[in-house]
Tab-separated table of C-alpha atoms and ligand atoms in Angstrom:
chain	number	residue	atom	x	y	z
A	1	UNK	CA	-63.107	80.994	72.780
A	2	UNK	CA	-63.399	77.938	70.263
A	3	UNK	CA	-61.541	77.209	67.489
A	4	UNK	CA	-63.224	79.355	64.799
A	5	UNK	CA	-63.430	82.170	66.413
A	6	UNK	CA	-59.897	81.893	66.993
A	7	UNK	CA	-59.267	81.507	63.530
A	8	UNK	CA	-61.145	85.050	62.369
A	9	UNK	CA	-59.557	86.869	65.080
A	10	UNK	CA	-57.479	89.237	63.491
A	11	UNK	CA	-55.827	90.746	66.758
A	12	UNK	CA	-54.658	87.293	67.811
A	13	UNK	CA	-52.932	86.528	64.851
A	14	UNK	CA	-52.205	89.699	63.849
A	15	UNK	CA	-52.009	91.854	66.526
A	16	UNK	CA	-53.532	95.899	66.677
A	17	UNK	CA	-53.781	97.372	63.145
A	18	UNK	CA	-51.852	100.214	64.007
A	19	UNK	CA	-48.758	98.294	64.383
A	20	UNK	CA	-48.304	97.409	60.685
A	21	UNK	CA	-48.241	100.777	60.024
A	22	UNK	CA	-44.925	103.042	60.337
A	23	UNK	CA	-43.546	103.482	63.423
A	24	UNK	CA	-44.116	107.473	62.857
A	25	UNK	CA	-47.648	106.705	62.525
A	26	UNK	CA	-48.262	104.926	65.626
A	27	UNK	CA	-50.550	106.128	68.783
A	28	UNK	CA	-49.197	108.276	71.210
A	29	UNK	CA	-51.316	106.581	74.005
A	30	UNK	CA	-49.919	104.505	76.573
A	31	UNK	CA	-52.875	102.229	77.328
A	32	UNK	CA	-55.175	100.785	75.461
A	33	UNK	CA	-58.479	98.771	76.188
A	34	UNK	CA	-59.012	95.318	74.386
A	35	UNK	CA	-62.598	95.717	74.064
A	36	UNK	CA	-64.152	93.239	71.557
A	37	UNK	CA	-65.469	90.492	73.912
A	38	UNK	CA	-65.161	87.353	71.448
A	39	UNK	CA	-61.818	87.380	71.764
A	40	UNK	CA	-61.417	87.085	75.275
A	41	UNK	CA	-64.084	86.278	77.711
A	42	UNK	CA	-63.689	88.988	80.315
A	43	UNK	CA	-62.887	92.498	78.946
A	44	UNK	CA	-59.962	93.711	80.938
A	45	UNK	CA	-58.694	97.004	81.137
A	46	UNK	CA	-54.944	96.709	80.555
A	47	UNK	CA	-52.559	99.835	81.697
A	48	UNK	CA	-49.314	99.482	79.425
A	49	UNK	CA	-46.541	101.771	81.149
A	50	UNK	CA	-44.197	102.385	78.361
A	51	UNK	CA	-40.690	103.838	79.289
A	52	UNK	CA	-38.966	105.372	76.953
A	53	UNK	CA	-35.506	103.837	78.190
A	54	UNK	CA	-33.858	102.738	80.898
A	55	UNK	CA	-32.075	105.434	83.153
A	56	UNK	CA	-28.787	105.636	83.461
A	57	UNK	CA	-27.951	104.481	86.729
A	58	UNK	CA	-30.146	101.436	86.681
A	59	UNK	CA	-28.463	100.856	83.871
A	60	UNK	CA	-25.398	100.558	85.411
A	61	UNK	CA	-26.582	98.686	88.554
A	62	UNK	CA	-28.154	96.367	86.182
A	63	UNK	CA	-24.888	95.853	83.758
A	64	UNK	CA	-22.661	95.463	86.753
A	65	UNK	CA	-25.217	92.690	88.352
A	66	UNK	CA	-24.668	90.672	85.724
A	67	UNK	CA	-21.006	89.689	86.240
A	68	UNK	CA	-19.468	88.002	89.053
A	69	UNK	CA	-15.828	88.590	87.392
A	70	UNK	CA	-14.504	91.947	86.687
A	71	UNK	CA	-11.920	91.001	84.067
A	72	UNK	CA	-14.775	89.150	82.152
A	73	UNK	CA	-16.986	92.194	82.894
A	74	UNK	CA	-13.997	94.251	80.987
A	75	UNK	CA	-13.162	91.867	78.144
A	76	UNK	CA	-17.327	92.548	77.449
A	77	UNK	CA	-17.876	95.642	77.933
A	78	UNK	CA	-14.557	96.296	75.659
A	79	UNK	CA	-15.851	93.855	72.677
A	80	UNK	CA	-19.607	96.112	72.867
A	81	UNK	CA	-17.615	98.976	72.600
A	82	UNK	CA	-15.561	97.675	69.504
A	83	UNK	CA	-18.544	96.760	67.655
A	84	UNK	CA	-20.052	99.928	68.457
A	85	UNK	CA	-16.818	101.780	67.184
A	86	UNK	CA	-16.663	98.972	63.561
A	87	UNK	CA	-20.144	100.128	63.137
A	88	UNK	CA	-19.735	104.161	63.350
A	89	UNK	CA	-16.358	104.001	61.103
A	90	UNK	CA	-15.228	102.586	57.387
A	91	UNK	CA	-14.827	99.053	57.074
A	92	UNK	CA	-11.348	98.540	56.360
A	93	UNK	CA	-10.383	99.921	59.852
A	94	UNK	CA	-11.918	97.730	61.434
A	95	UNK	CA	-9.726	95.960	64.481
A	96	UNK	CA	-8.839	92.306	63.190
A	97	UNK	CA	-7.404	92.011	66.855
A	98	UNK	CA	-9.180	88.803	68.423
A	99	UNK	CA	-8.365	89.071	72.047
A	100	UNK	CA	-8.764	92.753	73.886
A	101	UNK	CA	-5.844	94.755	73.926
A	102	UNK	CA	-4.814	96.477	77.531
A	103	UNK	CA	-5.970	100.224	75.565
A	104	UNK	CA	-9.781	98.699	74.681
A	105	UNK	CA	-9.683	96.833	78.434
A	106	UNK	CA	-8.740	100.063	79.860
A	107	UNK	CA	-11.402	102.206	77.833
A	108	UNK	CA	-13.674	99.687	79.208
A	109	UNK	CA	-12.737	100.249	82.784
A	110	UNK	CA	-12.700	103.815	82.578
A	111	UNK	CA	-16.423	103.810	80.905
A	112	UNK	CA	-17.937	102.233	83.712
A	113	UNK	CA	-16.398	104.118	86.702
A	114	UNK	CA	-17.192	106.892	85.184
A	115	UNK	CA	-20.317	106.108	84.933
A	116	UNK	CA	-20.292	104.795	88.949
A	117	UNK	CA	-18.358	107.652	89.893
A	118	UNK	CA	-21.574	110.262	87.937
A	119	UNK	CA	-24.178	107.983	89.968
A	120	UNK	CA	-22.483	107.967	93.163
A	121	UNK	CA	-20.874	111.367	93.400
A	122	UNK	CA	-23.653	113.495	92.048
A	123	UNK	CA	-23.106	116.989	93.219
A	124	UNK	CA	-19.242	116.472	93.402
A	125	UNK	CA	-19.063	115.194	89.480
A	126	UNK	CA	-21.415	118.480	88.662
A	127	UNK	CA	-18.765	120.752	90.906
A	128	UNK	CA	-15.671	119.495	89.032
A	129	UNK	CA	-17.042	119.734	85.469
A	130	UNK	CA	-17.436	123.799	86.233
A	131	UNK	CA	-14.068	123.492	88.020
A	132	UNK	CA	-15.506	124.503	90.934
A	133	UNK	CA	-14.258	122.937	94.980
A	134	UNK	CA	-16.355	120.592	96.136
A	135	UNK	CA	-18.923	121.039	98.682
A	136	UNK	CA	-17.956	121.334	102.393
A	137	UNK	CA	-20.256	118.876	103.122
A	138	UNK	CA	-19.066	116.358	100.313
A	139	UNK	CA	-17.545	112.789	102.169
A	140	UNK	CA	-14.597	113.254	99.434
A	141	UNK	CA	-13.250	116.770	99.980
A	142	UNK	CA	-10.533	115.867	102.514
A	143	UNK	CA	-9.210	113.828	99.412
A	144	UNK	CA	-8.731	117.499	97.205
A	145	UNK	CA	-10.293	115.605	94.770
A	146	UNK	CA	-9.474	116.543	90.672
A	147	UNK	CA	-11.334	115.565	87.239
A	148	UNK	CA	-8.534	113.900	85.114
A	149	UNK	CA	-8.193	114.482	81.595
A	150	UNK	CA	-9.947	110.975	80.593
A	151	UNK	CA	-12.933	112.741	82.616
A	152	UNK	CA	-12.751	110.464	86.478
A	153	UNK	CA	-12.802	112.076	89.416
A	154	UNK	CA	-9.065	111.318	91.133
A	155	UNK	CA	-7.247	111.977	94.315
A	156	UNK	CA	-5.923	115.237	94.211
A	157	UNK	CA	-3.308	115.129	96.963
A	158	UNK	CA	0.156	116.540	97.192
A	159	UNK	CA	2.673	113.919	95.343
A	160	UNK	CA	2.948	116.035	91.973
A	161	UNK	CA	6.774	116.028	92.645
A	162	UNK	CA	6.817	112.848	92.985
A	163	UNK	CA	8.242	110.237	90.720
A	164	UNK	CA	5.435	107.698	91.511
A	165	UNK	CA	3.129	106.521	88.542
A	166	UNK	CA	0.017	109.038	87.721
A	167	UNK	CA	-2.285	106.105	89.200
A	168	UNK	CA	-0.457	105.672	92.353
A	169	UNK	CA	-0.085	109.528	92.678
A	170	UNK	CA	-3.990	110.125	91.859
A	171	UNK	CA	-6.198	106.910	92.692
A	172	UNK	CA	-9.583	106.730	91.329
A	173	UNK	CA	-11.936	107.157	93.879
A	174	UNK	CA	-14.780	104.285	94.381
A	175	UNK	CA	-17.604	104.096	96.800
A	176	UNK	CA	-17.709	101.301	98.849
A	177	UNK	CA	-21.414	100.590	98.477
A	178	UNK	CA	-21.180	99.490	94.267
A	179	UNK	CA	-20.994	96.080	92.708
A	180	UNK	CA	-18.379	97.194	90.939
A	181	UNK	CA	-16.158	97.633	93.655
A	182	UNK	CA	-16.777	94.420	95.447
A	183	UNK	CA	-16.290	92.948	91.854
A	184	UNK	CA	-13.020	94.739	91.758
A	185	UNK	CA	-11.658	93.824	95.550
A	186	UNK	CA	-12.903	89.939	94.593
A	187	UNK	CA	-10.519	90.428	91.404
A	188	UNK	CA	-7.391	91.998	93.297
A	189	UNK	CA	-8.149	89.325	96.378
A	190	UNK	CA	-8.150	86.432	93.560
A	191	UNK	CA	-5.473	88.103	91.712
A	192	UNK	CA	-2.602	87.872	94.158
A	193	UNK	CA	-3.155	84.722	95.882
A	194	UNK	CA	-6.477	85.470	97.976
A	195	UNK	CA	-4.687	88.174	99.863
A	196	UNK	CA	-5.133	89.154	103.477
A	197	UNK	CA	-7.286	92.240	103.744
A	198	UNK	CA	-3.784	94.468	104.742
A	199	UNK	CA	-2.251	93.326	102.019
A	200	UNK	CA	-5.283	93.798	99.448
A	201	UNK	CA	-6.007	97.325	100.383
A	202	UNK	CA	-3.042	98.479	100.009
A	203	UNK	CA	-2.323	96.516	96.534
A	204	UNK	CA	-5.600	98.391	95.701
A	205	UNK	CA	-4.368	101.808	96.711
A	206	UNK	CA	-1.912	101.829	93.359
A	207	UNK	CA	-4.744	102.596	91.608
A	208	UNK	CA	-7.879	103.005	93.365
A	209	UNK	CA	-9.377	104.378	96.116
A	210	UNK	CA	-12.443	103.179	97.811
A	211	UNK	CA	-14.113	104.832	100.126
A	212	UNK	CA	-14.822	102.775	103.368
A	213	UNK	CA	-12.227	100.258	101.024
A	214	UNK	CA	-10.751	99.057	104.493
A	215	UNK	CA	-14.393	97.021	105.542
A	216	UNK	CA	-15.057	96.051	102.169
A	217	UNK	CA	-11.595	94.619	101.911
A	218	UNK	CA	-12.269	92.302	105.271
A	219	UNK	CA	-15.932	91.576	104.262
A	220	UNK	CA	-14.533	90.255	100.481
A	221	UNK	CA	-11.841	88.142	102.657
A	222	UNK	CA	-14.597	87.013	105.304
A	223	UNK	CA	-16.918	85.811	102.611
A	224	UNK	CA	-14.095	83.859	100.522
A	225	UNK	CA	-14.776	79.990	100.632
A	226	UNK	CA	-11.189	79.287	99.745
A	227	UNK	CA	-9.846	81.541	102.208
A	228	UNK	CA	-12.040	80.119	104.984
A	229	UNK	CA	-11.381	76.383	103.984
A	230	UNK	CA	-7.932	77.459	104.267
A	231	UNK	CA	-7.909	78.405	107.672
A	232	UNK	CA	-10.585	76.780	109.492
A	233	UNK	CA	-11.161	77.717	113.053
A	234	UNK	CA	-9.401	75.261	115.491
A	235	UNK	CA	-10.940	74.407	118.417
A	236	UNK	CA	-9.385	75.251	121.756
A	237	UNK	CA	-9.169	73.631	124.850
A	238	UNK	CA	-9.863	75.509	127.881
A	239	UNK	CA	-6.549	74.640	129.908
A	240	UNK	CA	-6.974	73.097	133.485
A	241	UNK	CA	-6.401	75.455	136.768
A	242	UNK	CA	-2.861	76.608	137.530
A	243	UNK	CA	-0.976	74.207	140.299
A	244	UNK	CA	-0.384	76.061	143.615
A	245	UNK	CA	2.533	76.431	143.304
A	246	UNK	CA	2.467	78.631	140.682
A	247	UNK	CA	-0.054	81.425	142.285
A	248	UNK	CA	0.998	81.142	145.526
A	249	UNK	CA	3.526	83.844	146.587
A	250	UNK	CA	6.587	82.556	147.722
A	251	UNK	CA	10.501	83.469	148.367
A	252	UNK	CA	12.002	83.755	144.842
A	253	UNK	CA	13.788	80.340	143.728
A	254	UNK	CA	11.212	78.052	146.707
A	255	UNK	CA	9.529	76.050	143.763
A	256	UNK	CA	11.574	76.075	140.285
A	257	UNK	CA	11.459	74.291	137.257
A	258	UNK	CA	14.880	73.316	135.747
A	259	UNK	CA	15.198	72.608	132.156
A	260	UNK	CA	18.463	71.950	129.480
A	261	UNK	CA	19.038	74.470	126.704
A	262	UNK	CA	21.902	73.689	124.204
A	263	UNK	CA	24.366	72.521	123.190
A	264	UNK	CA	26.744	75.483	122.809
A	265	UNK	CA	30.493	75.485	121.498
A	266	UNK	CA	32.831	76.707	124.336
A	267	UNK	CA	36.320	77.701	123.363
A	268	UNK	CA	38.623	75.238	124.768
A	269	UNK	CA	41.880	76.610	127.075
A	270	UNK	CA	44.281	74.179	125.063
A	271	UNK	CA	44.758	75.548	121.401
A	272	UNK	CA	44.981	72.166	120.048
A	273	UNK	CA	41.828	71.040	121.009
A	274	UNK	CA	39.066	72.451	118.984
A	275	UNK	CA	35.828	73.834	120.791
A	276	UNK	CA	33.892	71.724	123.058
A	277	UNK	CA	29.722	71.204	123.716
A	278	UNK	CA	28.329	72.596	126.699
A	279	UNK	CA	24.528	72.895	128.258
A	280	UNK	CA	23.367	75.277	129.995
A	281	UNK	CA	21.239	74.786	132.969
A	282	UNK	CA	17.891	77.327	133.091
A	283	UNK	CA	16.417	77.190	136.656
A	284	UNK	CA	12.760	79.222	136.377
A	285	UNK	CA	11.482	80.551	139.752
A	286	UNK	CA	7.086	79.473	139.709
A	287	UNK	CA	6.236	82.512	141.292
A	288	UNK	CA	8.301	85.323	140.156
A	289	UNK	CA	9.368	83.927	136.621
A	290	UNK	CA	13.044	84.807	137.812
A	291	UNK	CA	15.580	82.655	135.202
A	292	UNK	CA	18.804	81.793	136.715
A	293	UNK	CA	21.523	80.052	133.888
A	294	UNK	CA	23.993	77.954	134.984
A	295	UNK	CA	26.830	76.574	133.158
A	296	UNK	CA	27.299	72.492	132.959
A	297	UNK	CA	30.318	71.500	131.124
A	298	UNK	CA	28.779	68.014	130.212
A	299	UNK	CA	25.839	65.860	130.774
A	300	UNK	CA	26.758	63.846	133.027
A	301	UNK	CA	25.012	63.506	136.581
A	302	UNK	CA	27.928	64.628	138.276
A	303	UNK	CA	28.211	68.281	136.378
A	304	UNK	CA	24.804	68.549	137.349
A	305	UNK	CA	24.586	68.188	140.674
A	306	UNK	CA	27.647	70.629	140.644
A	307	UNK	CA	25.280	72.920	138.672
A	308	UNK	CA	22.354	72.296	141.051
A	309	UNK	CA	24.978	73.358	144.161
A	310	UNK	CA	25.889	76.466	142.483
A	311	UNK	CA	22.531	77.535	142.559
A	312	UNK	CA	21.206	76.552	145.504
A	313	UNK	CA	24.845	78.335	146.975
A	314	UNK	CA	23.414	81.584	144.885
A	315	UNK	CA	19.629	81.662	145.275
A	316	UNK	CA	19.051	79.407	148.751
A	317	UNK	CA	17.393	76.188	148.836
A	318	UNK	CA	14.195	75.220	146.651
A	319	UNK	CA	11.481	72.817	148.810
A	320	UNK	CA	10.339	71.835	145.315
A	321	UNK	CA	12.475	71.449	142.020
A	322	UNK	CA	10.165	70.297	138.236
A	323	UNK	CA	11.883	69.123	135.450
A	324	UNK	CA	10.547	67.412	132.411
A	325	UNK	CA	11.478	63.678	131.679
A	326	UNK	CA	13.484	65.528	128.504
A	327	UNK	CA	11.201	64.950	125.928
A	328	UNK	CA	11.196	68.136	124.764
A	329	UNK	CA	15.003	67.520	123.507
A	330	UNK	CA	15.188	65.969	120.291
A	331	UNK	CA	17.964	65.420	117.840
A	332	UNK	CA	21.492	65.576	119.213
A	333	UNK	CA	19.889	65.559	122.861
A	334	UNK	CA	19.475	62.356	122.370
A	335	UNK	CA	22.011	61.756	125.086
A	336	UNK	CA	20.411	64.124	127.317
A	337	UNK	CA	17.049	62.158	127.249
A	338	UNK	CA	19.082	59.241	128.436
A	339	UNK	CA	20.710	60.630	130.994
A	340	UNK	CA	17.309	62.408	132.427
A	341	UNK	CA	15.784	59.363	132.290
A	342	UNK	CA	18.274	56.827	133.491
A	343	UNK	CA	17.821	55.185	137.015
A	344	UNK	CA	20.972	56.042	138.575
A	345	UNK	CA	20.658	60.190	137.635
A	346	UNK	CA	17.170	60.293	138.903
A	347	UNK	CA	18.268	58.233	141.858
A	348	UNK	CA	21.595	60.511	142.195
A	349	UNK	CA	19.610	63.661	142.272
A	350	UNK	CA	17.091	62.387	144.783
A	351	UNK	CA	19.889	61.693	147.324
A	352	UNK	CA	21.143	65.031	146.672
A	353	UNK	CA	17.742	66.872	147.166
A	354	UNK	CA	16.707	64.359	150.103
A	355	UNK	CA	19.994	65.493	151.919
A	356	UNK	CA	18.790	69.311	151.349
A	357	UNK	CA	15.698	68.661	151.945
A	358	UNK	CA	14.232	69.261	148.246
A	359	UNK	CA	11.462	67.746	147.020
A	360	UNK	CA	11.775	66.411	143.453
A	361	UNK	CA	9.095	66.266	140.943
A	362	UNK	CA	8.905	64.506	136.718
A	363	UNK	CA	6.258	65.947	134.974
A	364	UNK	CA	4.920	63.500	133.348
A	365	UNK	CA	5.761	62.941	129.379
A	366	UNK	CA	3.602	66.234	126.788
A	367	UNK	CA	1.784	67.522	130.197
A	368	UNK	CA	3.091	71.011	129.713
A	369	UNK	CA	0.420	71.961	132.590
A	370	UNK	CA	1.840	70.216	135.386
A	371	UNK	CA	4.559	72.695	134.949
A	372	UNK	CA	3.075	75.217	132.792
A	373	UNK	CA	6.688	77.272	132.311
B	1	ZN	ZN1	-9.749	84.174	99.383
């Protein structure tokens, strides 16, 4: 189209003739055809599909898809309900409150779900309103469910006599499958701490009740970045093969590990004296798991070798004793370390096996497999 023709084209600038009339007097079709061909340069049949609104549970799905924060959701839905209520009434009582107050938040909340709660439980909502049961067939009817007096449907259950709150006693029941209760489980998750799904449910449960709540709870928690940058996976090591000794079958006591636990207080005989440290010695059997404790009054090689008789006098003789090189003792075992380590224990204790004929073995130093118990 050039330029003049543009400029005495009254539909382009301004628009079909019927629309400056009133709104009473408009067409009643749906589709018109733009037929003059100056002012476009194919004539095109144009089907206008005019809705008269928007239904009510697109609606909903729509208002809901909006937000990605329920409180905010609230706080909005609250101030369009406000402005809606200034506009019906008289001026001067008009709410000069600037925030939202926990009765408008509330109003807000109980809008929308029961506007969820009409899409979702159809047949159920239109049961209750004639006070009629439920259907057999309805996936809510083990929960006796109730319309409240604020018009949602509720738990019905059988805490009346109890002294719990009205909300904990009747939760408002929620499908799973509705933006607004995802946007609800985010807001309880976020609310106390990113919660662990457990935990979350059942903070949920003083109020609400969500049907299928228990996967939507772990799917919220699953899909949490700050939950899963807070416990990232670790990787683990697939541990080397158990020694021989340990899944070979063998006469209880024949291979043991031997290892220090303590110190413990032992009541001295002489009053005077206050109480006095002892260890105790923990012989593990390899193949059976058997403990056997015995008592060492000190650490000093000699009490141990005395301990290591005892046993041997009680279980029979080992062919092959473990121990650690005591670096699993820390703090006051300081002295234990020592000793374990020093030249002339070690050498003591070999003299003493060699002359039973036990073999001796030191793990070596954080190789928890050589020993594995
Ligand atoms: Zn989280």
């Amino acid at each position: 189209m050039s330029a003049d023709m543009l400029l005495q084209c009254d539909l382009w600038w301004h628009g079909p003739t019927w629309l400056l009339r009133k709104e009473t007097d408009w067409p009643a079709q749906t589709s018109f055809v733009i037929e003059n061909p100056d002012v476009l340069r194919e004539s095109r049949r144009v089907n206008c599909a005019a809705t008269p609104m928007a239904s009510e549970s697109s609606f909903i799905d729509e208002l809901v898809g909006k937000f990605s924060n329920y409180q905010r959701m609230l706080r909005v839905i609250a101030f369009c309900l406000r402005f809606a209520r200034n506009c019906q009434h008289n001026t001067t009582a008009h709410s000069n409150f600037i925030g939202i107050s926990v009765d408008e938040a509330r109003e807000a909340e109980t809008r929308l779900i029961k506007l969820v709660q009409k899409q979702t439980f159809v047949d159920e909502w239109k049961s209750l309103e004639q006070m009629k049961p439920v259907s057999a067939k309805s996936r809510i009817k083990w929960f006796h469910p109730m319309l409240s007096p604020e018009g949602l449907i509720r738990i019905g259950g059988r805490l009346n006599q109890s002294h719990q709150s009205y909300d904990a006693k009747h939760q408002i029941i929620l499908p799973s499958s509705h933006a607004l209760s995802s946007l609800l489980v985010r807001s309880y998750h976020e609310k106390h701490l990113h919660a662990a799904p457990q935990l979350l449910l059942s903070t949920l449960r003083l109020r609400y009740w969500i049907i299928g709540g228990r996967n939507l709870a772990r799917t919220i928690v699953h899909n949490c970045i700050v939950c899963v940058r807070a416990r990232p996976k670790l990787l683990e090591q697939f541990m080397a093969e158990l020694p021989s000794s340990r899944v070979i079958a063998n006469r209880p006591f024949s291979t043991t590990g031997v290892d220090y636990w303590g110190p413990i207080l032992l009541k001295s005989t002489n009053r005077r004296a206050g109480p006095r440290k002892a260890y105790v010695a923990v012989f593990v059997c390899f193949c059976t798991k058997a403990v056997h404790l015995e008592l060492v009054a000190d650490l000093s090689t000699a009490k141990f070798i005395q301990a290591l008789r005892r046993f041997v006098a009680r279980r029979g003789l080992c062919s092959n004793i473990f121990s650690d090189n005591g670096r699993n003792f820390v703090g006051a075992a300081n002295e234990l370390k020592s000793l374990i380590r020093s030249k002339h224990h070690q050498q003591a204790i070999a003299e003493e096996c060699n002359e039973n004929g036990i073999k001796w073995h030191f793990n070596p130093p954080k190789a928890s497999h050589f020993g594995g118990l």
